[in-house]
Coordinates of C-alpha atoms in Angstrom, one line a residue:
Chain A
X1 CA 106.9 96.2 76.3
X2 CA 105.7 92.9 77.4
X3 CA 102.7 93.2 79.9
X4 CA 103.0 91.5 83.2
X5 CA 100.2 88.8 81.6
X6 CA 99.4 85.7 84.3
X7 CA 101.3 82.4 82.9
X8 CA 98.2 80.3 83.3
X9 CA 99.2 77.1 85.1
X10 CA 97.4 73.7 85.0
X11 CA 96.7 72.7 88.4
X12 CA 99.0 69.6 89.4
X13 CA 96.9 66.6 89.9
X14 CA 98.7 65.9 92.9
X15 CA 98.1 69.0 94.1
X16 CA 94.8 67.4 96.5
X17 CA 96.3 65.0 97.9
X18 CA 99.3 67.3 99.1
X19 CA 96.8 69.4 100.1
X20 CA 95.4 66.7 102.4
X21 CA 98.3 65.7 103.6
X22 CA 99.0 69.6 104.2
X23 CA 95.5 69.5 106.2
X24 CA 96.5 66.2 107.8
X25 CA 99.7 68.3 109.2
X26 CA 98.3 71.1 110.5
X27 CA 95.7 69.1 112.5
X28 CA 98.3 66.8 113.4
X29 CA 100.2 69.9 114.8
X30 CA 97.4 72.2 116.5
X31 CA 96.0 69.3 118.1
X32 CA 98.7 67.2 119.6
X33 CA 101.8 68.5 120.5
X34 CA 104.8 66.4 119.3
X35 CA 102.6 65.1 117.1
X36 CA 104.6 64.0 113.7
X37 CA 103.0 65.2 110.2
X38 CA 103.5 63.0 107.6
X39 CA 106.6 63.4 105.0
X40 CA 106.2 66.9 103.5
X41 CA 107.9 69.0 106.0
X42 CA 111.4 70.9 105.2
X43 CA 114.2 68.7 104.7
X44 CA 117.7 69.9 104.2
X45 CA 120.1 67.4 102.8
X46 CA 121.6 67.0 106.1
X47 CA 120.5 67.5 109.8
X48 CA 119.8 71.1 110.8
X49 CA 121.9 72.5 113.6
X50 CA 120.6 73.9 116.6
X51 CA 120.5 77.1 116.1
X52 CA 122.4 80.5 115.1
X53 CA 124.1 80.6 118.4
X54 CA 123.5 77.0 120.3
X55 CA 122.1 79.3 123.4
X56 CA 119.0 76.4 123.9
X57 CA 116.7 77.3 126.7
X58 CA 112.9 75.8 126.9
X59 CA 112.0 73.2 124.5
X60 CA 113.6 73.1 121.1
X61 CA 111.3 73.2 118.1
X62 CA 113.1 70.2 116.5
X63 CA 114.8 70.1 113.3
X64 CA 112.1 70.3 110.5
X65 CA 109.0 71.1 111.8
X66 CA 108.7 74.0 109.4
X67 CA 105.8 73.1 107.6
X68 CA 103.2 71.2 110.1
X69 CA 101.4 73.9 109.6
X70 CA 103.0 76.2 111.8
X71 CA 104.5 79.0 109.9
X72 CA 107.3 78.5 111.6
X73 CA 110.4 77.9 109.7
X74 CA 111.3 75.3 111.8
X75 CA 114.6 75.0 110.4
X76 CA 117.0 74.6 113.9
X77 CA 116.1 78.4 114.8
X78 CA 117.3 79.8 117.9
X79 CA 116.4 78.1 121.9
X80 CA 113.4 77.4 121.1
X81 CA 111.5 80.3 119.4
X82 CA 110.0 80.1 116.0
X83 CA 110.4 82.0 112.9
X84 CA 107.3 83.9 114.1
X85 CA 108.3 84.6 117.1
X86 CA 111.5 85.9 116.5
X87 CA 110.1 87.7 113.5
X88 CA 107.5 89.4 116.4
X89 CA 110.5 89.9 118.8
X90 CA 112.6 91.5 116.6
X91 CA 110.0 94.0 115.4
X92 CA 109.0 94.7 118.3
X93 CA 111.9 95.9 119.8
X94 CA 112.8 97.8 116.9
X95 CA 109.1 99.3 117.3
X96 CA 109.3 99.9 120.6
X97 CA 113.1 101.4 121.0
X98 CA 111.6 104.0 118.2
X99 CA 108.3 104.7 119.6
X100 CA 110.3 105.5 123.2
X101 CA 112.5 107.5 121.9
X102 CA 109.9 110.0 120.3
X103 CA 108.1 109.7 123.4
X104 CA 111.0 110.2 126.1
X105 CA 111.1 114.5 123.9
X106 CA 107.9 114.8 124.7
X107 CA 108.4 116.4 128.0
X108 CA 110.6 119.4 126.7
X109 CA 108.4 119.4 123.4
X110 CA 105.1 119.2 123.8
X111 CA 102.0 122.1 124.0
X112 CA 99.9 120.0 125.5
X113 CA 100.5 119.0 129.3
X114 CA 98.2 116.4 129.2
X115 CA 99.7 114.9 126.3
X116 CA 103.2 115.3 127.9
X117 CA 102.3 113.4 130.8
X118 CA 100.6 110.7 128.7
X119 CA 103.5 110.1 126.7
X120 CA 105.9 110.5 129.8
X121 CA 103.8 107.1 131.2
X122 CA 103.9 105.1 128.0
X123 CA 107.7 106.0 127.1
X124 CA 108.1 104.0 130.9
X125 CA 106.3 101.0 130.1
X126 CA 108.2 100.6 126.5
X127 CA 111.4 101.1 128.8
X128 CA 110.1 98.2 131.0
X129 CA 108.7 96.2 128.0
X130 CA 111.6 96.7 126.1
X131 CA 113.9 95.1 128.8
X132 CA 111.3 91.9 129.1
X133 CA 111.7 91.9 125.3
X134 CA 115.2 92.4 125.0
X135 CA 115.6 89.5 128.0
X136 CA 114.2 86.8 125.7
X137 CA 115.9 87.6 122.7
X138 CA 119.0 86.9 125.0
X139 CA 117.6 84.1 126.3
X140 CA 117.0 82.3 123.3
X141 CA 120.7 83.7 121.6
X142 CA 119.3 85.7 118.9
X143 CA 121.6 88.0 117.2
X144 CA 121.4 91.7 118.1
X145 CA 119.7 94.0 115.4
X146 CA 117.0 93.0 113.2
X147 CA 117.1 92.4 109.2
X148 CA 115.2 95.4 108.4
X149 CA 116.9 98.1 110.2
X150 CA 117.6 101.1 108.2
X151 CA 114.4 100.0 106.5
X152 CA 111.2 102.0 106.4
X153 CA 108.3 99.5 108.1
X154 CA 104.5 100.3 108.6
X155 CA 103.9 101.4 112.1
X156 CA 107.2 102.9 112.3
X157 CA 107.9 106.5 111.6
X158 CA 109.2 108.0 108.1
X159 CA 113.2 109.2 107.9
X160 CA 111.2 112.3 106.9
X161 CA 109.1 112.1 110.0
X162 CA 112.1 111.6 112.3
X163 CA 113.6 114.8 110.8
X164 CA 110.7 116.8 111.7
X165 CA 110.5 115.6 115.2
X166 CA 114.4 116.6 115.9
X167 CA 113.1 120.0 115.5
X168 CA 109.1 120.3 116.0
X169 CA 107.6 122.4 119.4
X170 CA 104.2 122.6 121.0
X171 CA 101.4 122.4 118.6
X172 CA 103.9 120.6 115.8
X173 CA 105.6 118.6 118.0
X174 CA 101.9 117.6 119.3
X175 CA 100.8 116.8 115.8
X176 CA 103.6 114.5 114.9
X177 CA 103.5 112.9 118.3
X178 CA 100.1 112.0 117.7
X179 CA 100.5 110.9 114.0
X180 CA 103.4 108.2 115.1
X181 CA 102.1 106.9 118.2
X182 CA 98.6 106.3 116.9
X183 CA 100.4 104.8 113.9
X184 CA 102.7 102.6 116.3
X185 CA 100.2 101.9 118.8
X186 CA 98.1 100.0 115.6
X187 CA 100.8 98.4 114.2
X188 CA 101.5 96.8 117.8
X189 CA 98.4 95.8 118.3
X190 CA 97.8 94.2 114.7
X191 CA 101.3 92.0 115.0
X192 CA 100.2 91.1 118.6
X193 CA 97.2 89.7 117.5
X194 CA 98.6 88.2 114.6
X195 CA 100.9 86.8 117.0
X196 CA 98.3 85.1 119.1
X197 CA 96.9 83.6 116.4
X198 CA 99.8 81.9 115.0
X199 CA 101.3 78.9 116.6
X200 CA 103.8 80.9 118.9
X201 CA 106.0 80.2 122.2
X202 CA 104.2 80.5 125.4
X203 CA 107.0 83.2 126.4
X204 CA 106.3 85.3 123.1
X205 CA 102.5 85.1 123.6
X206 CA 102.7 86.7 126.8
X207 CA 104.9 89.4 126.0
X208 CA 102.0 89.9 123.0
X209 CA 99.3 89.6 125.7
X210 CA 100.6 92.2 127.5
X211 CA 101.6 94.6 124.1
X212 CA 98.2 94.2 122.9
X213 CA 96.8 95.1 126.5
X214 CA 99.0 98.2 126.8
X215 CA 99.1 99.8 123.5
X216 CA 95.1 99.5 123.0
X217 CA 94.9 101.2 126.3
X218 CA 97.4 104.0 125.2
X219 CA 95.4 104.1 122.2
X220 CA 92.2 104.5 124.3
X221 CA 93.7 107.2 126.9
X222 CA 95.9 109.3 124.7
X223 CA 94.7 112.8 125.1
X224 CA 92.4 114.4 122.1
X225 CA 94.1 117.6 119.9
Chain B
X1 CA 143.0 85.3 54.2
X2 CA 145.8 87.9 54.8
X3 CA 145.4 88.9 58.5
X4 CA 148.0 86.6 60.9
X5 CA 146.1 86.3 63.9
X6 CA 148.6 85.2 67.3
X7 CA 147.9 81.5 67.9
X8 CA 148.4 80.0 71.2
X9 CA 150.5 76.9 72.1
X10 CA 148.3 73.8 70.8
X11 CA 148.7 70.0 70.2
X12 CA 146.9 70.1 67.5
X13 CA 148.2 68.7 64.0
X14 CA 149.6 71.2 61.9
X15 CA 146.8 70.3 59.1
X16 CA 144.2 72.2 61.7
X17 CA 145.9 75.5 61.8
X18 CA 143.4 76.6 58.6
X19 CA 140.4 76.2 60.7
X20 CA 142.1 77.4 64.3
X21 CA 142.4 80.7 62.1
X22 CA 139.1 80.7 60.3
X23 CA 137.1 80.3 64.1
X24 CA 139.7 82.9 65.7
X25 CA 138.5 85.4 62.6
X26 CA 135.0 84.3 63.3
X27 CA 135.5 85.1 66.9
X28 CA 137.2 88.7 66.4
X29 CA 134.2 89.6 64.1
X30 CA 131.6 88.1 66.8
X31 CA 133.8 90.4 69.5
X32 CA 133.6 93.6 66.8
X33 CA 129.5 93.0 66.1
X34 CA 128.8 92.6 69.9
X35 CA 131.7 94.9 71.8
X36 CA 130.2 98.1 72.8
X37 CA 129.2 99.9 76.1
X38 CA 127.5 96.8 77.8
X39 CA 128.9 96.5 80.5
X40 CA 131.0 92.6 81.5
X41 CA 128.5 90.6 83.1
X42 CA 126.8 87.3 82.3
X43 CA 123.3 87.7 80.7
X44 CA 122.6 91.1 80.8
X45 CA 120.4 90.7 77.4
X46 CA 120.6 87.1 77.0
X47 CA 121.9 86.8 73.7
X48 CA 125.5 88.4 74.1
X49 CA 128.5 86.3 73.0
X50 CA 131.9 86.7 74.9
X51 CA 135.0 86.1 72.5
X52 CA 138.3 86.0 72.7
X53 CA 140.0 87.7 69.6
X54 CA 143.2 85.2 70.7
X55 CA 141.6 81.9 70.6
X56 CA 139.6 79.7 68.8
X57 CA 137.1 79.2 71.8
X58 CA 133.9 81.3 72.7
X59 CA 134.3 81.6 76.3
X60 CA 131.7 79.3 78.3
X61 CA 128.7 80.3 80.5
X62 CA 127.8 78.6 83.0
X63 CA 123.8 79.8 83.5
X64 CA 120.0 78.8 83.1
X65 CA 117.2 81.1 83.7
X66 CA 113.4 81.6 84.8
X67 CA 111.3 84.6 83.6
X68 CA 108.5 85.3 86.4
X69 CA 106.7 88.5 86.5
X70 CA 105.2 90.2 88.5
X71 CA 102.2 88.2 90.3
X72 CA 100.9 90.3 93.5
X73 CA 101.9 93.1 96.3
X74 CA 101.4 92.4 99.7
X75 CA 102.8 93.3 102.9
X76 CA 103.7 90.0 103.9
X77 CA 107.2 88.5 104.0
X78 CA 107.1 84.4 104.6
X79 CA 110.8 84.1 105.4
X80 CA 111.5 87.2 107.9
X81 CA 107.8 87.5 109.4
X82 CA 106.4 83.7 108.7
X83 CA 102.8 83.8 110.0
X84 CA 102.3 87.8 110.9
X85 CA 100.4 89.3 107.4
X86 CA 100.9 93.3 107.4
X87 CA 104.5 93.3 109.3
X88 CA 106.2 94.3 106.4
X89 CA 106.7 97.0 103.9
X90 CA 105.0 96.4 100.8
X91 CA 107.0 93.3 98.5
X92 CA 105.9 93.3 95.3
X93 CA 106.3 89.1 94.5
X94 CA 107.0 87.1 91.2
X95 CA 106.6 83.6 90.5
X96 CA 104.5 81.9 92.5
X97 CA 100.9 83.0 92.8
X98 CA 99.8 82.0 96.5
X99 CA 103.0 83.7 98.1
X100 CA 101.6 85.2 101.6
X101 CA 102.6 85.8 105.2
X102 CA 101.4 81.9 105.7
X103 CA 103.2 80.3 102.9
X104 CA 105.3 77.1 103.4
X105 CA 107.4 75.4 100.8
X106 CA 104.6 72.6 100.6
X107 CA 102.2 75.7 99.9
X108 CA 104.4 77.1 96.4
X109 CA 105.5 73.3 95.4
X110 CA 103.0 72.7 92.4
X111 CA 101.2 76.0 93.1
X112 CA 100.2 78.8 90.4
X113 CA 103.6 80.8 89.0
X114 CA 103.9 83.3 86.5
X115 CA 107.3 81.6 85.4
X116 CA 108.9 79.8 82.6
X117 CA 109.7 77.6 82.9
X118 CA 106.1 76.5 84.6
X119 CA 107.9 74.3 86.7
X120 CA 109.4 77.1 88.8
X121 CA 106.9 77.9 91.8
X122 CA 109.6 79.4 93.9
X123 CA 109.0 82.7 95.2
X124 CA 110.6 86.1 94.4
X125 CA 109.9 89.3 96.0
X126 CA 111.5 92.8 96.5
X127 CA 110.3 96.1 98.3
X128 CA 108.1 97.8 96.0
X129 CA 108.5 100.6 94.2
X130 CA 106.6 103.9 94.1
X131 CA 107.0 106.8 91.7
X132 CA 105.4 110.0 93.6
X133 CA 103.4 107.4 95.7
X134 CA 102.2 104.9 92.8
X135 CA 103.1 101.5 92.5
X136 CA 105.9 100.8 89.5
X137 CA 106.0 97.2 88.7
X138 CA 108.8 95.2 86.8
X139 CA 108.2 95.0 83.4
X140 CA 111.8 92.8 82.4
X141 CA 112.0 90.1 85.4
X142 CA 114.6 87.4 84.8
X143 CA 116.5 85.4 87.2
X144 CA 119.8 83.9 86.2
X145 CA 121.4 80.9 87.5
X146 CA 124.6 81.3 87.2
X147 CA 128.2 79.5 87.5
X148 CA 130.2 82.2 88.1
X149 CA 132.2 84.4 90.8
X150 CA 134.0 80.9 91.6
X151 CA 136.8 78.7 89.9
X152 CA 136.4 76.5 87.3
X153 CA 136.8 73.4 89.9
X154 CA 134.0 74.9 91.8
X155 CA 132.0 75.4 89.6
X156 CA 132.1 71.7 88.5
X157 CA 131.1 71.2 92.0
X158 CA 127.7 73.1 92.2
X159 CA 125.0 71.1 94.0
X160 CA 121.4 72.2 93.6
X161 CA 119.6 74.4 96.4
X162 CA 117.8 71.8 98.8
X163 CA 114.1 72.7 98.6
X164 CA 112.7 75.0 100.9
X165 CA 115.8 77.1 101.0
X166 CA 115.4 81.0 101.7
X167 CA 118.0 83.3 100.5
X168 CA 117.9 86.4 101.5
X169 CA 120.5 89.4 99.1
X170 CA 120.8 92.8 100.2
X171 CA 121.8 95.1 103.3
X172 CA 119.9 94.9 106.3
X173 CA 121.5 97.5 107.9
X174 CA 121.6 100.2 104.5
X175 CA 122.9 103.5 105.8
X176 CA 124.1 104.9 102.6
X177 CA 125.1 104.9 99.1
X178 CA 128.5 104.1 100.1
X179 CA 127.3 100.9 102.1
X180 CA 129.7 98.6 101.4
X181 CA 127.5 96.0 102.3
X182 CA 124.8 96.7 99.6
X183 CA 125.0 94.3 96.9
X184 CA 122.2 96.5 95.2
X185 CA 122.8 98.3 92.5
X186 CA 120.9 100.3 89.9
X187 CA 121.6 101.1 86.0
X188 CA 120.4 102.0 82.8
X189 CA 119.3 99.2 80.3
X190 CA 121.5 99.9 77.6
X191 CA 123.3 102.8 78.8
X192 CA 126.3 101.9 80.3
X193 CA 127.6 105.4 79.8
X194 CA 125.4 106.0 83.0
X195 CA 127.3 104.7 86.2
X196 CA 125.8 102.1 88.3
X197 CA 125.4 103.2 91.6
X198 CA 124.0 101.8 94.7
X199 CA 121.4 104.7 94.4
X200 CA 118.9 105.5 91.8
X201 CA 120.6 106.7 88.7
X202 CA 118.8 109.2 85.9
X203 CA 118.1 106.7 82.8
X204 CA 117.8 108.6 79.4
X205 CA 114.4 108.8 78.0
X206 CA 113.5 105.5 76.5
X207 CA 115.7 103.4 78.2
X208 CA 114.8 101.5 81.7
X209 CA 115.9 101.9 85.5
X210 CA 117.4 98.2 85.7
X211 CA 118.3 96.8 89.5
X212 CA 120.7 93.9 89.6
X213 CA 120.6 92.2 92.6
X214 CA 123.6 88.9 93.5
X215 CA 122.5 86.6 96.1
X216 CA 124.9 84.6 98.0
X217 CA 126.1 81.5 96.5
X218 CA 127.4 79.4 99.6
X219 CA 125.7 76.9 101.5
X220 CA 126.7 76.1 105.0
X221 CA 125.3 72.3 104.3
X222 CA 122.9 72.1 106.7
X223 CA 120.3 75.3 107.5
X224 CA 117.5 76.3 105.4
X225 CA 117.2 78.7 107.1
X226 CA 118.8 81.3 110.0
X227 CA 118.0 83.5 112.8
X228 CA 118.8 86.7 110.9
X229 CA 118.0 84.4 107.9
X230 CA 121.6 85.9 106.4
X231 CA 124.0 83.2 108.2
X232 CA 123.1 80.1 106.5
X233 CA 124.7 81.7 103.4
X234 CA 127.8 83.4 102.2
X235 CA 129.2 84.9 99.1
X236 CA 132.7 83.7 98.2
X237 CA 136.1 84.3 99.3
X238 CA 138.8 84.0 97.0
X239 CA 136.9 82.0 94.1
X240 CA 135.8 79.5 96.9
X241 CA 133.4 78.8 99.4
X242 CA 134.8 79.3 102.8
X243 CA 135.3 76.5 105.1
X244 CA 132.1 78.0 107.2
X245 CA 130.0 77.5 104.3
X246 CA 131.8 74.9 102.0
X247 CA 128.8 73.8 100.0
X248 CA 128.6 75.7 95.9
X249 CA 125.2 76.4 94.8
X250 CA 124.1 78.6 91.7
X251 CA 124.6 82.2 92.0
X252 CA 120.8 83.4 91.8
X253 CA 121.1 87.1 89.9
X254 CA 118.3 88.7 90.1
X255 CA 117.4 91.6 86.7
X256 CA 114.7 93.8 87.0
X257 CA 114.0 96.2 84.8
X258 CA 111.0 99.0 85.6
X259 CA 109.4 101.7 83.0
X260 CA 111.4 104.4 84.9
X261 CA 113.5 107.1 82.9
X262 CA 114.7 110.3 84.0
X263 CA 115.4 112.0 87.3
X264 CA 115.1 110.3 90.4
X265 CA 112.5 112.7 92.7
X266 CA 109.9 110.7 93.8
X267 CA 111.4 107.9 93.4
X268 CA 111.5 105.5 97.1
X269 CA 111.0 102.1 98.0
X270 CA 108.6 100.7 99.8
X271 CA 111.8 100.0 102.4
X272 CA 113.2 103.5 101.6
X273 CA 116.0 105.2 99.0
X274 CA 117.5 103.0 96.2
X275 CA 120.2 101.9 98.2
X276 CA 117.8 99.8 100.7
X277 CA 116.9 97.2 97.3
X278 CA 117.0 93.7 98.6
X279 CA 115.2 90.5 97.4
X280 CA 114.1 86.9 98.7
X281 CA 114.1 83.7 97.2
X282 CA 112.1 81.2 98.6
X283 CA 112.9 77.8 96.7
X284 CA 110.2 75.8 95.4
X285 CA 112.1 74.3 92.3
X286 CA 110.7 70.6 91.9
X287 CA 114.1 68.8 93.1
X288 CA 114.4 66.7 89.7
X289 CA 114.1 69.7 87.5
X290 CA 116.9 71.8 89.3
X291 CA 119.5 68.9 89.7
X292 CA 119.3 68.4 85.3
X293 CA 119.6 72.1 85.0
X294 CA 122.6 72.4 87.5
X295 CA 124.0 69.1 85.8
X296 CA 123.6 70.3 82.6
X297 CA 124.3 73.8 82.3
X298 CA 125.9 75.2 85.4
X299 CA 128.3 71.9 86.2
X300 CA 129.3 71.5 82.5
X301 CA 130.0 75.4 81.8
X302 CA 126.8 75.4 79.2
X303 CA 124.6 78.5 78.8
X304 CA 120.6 77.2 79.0
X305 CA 117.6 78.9 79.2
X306 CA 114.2 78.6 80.9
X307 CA 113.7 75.2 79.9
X308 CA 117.0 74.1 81.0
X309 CA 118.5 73.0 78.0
X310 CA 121.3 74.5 75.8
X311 CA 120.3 77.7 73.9

């Protein structure tokens, strides 16, 4: 059976100077805002339309700035946000609607009172987070739902793992409870951060701040086995 | 020659009928040698002829192809979580080399690819697959370019992808094997005798878990992209593209075959059970190269392969 052998490629001697020009772009892009890279962004054969749903609020992120060096797809995404952002959004609720959920049993569940009340606190601020989240999807028209649900994603808990937590009490319940969250609670903080380091929308990057903030903190105070 | 085969109306002259019944004999024989339980379907193995035991004529493929393995796994997805490395599940990518959470079109155009043709630096990538917790890689990994699942007329019609396109095939929302939004679905390389399903199926011992993936072929004219990265595409509707999304483009048909055989415990995808399968194309085809392969194979009804000339 043939072997998954590399294809060996010659480089492209074009490849530097798109490569500058790539560089040229992504200066052009962190550095000034509005600035226009040279010819080697995204473009579709005809103008790109403004967005899934035309909800526009805040500042559009033009037609084709997909590839100034952004990451953002930049291809007439919804009001405003990037690829990136939405990407973030939309895991995050997804995250956070789970993670709350587990946490919101805790109370009849768990052994341990001080985890109980631990995860009784943090189940409210996804509540409140989630509505802040939910408010800019809105805002900036994105469909409802993400592209991955019904699929298994890191920081999210197993179908297996759901099953056991339908059922699970006291020291079992406690277990799991700690498994996911600390699982979660890493996850959030990892996309936050890569959030914040990506070229995001100011309204995305302070929903990330204050992720970041709360689930290292829940990290930090949730109560040892 | 004793056997009368039926001929169909024709203008030719009367002095051809010899040869219209020496090529439909030809063609019955061809039908006879390659008839079996393979399953209807363009390019399953690549060298299957269709034929008519009626007519004269072989019938036409419209198709061209790239053969990528498989590069690298990451846990990156460029079209739904551009710029956040480690959002995703695991995607186990083909074709281009540099494919990551960063990657841009400019970033594949040119780049390292494990395809042929060379050319080809898109990017390809499913959810991996693990057998009890290991890795399973593609071992058969071609991508058909197909004019098909349309009319005729349409097909004539077929523009190239613009560059930079992302196509995204499979259920977002998979709840089940009876999903009727899956397009997945999973067989046995050369056991047709085993139903497909939308779920892993039990492949004899020495044959191969195969996953055939179809990825819309309707363009709405002027997104590369969309917000749930779905809605700049379609599938057909009645042999056409719908008014919504009027503009033909090759059906990408994704084959992957894995060294899998027998039962199916232990089997998952990085995404979850069989029936979550779903792939990404992220175009990076130089524009030139595509628009002679769509001109001459998929407009003119000819079947190419990787280097985009007739086979």
């Amino acid at each position: 059976m043939a072997d998954t052998t590399d294809r060996a490629d010659t480089a492209r001697p074009a490849g530097a100077v798109r490569r500058a020009l790539t560089t040229t772009a992504l200066l052009c892009a962190l550095a000034v805002p509005g600035c226009s890279a040279p010819a080697t962004t995204d473009t579709p054969s005809a103008p790109a339309s403004a967005g899934a749903s035309g909800a526009a609020t805040g500042p559009k992120t033009g037609t084709d700035t997909g590839d100034t060096g952004t990451g953002n797809t930049g291809t007439g995404l919804a009001g405003g946000l990037s690829g990136t952002d939405i990407g973030w959004l939309q895991l995050t609720i997804a995250m956070d609607d789970q993670a709350r959920d587990i946490l919101e049993r805790a109370p009849d569940r768990a052994g341990d009172p001080a985890l109980a009340d631990w995860a009784a606190r943090l189940a409210a601020h996804h509540r409140t987070e989630l509505t802040a989240l939910r408010a800019l999807s809105a805002e900036a028209g994105l469909p409802d739902g993400n592209p991955h649900e019904g699929h298994e994603m890191p920081g999210m808990a197993s179908a297996a793992a759901l099953r056991e937590l339908e059922t699970a009490r006291g020291p079992a319940f406690d277990r799991l409870l700690r498994t996911t969250l600390h699982a979660h609670l890493r996850q959030t903080v990892k996309l936050a951060d890569a959030l914040l380091a990506a070229d995001a929308d100011p309204r995305t990057r302070e929903l990330a701040r204050d992720a970041r903030e709360s689930a290292a903190d829940a990290e930090r105070t949730m109560p040892p086995a | 020659m004793s056997v009368r085969f039926p001929r169909p109306p024709t203008r030719r002259p009367r002095a051809r009928r010899a040869w219209t019944t020496a090529l439909a004999a030809l063609g019955l024989l061809f039908a006879t040698l390659y008839a079996g339980t393979a399953p209807a379907g363009t390019g399953r193995d690549g060298t299957r002829i269709d034929a008519v035991p009626q007519g004269a004529e072989v019938v036409r493929v419209a198709e061209f192809l790239a053969e990528c393995p498989y590069s690298h796994r990451l846990p990156d997805d460029p079209i739904v979580f551009p710029g956040l490395p480690g959002a995703s599940h695991m995607h186990s990518f083909f074709g281009s080399r540099v494919t990551n959470a960063h990657t841009r079109v400019t970033d594949l155009l040119g780049s390292q690819t494990t395809c042929a043709p060379a050319v080809d630096t898109s990017s390809y990538w499913v959810p991996t697959l693990y057998r009890d917790d290991q890795p399973v890689e593609p071992t058969g990994t071609t991508f058909y370019y197909l004019g098909e699942g349309v009319h005729d007329d349409v097909i004539q019609r077929i523009r190239p992808f613009p560059q930079g396109l992302r196509v995204v095939a499979g259920n977002a929302k998979a709840t089940g094997v009876n999903d009727p939004s899956s397009v997945a679905r999973w067989s046995c390389l050369h056991h047709g005798e085993v139903a497909p399903s939308k779920d892993f199926v039990t492949c004899p011992a020495g044959s191969m878990l195969e996953s055939y993936l179809d990825f819309p072929q309707c363009w709405n004219g002027k997104d590369l992209d969309s917000a749930d990265h779905q809605s700049h595409m379609s599938y057909p509707v009645a042999g056409t593209c719908p008014a919504s999304h009027p503009v033909p483009v090759p059906k990408l048909r994704q084959v992957l075959r894995y060294p899998v055989s027998g039962g199916t415990q232990g089997l998952r995808l990085a995404s979850g059970p069989g029936y979550t399968m779903h792939g990404d194309f992220f175009n990076a085809w130089p524009e030139a190269e595509l628009a002679r392969r769509v001109t001459n194979c998929i407009n003119v009804i000819v079947k190419c392969g990787a280097d985009g000339t007739p086979s």
